[in-house]
XYZ file of C-alpha atoms in Angstrom:
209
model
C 98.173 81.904 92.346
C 101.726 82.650 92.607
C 101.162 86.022 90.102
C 98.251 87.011 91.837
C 100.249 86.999 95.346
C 103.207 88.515 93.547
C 101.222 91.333 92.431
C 98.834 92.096 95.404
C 101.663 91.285 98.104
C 104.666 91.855 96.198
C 106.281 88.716 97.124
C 106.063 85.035 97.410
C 106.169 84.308 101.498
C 103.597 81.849 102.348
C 100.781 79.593 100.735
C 98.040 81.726 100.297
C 95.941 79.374 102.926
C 98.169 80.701 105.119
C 97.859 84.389 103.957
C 95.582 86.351 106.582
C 92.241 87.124 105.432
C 91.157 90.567 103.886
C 87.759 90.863 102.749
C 88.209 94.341 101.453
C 90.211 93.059 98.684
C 87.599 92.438 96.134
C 88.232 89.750 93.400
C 86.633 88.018 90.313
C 87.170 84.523 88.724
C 86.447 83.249 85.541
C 85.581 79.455 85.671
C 88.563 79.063 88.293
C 89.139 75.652 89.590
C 88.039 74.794 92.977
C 91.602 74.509 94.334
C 92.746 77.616 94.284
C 88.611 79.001 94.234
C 88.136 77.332 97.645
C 91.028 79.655 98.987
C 90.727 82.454 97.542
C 86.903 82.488 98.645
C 88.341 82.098 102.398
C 90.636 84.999 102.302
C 89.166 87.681 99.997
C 85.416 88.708 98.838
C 86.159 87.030 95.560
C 83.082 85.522 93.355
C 83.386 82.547 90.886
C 81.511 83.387 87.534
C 80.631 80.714 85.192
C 79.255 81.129 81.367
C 76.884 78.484 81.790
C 75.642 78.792 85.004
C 74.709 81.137 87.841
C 76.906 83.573 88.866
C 76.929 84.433 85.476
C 79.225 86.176 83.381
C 79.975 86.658 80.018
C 83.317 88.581 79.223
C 81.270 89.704 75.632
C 79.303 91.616 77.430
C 79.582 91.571 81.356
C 76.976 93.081 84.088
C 77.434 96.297 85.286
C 77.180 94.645 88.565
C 80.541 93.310 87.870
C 81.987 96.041 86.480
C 85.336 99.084 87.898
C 84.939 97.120 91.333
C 87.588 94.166 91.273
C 90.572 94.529 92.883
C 91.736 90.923 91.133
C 90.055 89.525 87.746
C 91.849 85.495 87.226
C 90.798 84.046 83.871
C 92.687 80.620 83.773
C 92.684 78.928 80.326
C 89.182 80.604 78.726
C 90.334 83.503 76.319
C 91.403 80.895 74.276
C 87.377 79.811 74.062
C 85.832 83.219 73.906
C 84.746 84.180 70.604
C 85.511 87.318 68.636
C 86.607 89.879 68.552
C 89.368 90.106 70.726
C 89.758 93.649 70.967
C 86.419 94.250 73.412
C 87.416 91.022 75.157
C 90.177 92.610 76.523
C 88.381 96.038 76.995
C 85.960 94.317 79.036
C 88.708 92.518 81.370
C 90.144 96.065 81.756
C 86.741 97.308 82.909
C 85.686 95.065 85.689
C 89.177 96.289 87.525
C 89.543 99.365 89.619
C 91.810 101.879 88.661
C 95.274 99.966 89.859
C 93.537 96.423 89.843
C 95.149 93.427 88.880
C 94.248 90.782 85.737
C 96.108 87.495 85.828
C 95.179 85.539 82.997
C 97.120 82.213 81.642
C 96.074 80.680 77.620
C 98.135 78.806 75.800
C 100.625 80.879 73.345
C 103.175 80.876 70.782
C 106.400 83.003 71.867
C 106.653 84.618 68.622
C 104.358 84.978 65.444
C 100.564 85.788 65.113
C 97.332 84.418 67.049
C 96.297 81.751 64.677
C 92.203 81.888 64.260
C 91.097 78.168 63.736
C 87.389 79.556 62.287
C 88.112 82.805 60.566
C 84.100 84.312 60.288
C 82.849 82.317 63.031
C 79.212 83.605 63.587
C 76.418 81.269 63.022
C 77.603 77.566 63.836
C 77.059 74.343 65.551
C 79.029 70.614 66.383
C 77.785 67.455 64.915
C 78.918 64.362 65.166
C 80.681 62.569 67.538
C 84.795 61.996 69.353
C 87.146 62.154 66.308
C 83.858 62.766 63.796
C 83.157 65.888 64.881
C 82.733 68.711 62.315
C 81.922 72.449 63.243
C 79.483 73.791 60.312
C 79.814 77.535 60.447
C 77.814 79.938 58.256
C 79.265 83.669 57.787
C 77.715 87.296 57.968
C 77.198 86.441 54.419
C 75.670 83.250 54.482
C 78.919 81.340 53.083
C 79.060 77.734 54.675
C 82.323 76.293 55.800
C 83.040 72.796 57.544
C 85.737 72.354 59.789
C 87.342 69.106 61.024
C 90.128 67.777 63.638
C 88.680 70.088 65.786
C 90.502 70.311 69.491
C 88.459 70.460 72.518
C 90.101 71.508 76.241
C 89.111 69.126 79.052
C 87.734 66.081 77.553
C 86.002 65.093 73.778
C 83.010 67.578 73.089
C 83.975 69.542 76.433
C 85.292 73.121 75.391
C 86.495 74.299 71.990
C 89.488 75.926 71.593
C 89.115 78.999 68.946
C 92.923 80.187 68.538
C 96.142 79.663 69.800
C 97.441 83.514 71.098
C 100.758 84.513 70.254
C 102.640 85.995 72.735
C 103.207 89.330 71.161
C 99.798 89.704 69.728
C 98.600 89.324 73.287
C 101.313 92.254 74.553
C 99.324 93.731 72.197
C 95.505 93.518 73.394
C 96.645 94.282 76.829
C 98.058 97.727 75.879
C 95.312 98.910 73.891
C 92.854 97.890 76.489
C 94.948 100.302 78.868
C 96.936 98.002 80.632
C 100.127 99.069 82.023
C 103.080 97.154 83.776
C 102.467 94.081 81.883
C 104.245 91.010 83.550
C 105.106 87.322 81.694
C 105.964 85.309 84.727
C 107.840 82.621 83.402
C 110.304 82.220 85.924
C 110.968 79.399 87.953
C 110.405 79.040 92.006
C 111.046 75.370 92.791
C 111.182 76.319 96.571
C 107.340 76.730 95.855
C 107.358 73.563 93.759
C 106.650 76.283 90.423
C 109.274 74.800 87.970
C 108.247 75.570 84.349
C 109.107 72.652 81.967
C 107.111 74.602 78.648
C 107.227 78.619 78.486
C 104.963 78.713 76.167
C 101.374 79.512 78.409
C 103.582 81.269 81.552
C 100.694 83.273 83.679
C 100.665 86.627 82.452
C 99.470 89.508 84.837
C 98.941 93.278 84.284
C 97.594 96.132 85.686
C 94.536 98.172 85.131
């Protein structure tokens, strides 16, 4: 939350409970977690979308409902889930901001190097099996099948699977082609906020629409 308050208020002054309310700042969250949601719902007319239930959104292919009418768009730890390709993933973030809005986003990410693809062709596939048995079966565009194991799932065994690890440049990279401008890696530390950063590599990144 620190980005997002860095961005839309330029500074870091108070908790955002304590921020004054302004409903006509308009924001969007993607599977946010209920401690920062809970606030955020208080003080601006922000919406919590989930993927697998109501409000719904998919970043593939979002509502128009959704879309060139957020102020704010927070995507906390889920690009690194969404499945190709990248390049309309990030198109799409760019498109459910107003001209000026803000996108503060965190994944993890390699500093240097290129965004490693743990299925290259993913299309058709399921998960058998079960804790350290598990085994993605994917079958291509062209009907190849390949079998993938030591598979690494985010919050818990079987929970959410983790597609790629970003690289840090590669992500620069997505954000300027999608139109982003003023792109921000806000990696440093403010331990009078209790925001010390003990592993750069996953610093919030923010931008501008």
């Amino acid at each position: 939350m620190a980005a997002l308050q860095l961005r839309l208020y330029g500074g870091l002054e108070q908790a955002l409970a304590r921020v004054a309310p302004d409903k006509g700042v308009v924001g969007l969250g993607m599977s946010d977690a209920s401690v920062y949601s809970y606030w955020l719902e208080q003080k601006f007319s922000y919406t919590n979308t989930f993927f697998h239930t109501r409000p719904y959104l998919d970043i593939r292919k979002p509502g128009t409902q959704y879309l060139a009418r957020n102020d704010f768009v927070i995507s906390s730890d889920v690009l690194e889930h969404v499945s190709a390709p990248l390049d309309s993933v990030f198109a799409n973030l760019h498109a459910l901001l107003r001209p000026g809005g803000v996108l503060v986003f965190t994944v993890p990410y390699a500093l240097q190097g290129q965004t490693v693809e743990h299925f290259p062709e993913l299309h058709d596939f399921e998960i058998i099996g079960k804790k350290s048995d598990r085994q993605l079966i994917n079958r291509t565009q062209d009907g190849r099948e390949k079998i993938y194991t030591d598979l690494c799932f985010h919050g818990g065994d079987g929970a959410t699977l983790e597609l790629r690890l970003f690289s840090l440049p590669d992500l620069l990279a997505h954000l300027e082609q999608a139109g982003f401008q003023n792109i921000t890696v806000h990696a440093e530390d403010h331990p009078e906020w209790g925001i010390v950063h003990t592993d750069r590599m996953g610093a919030p990144v923010s931008a501008i629409a």
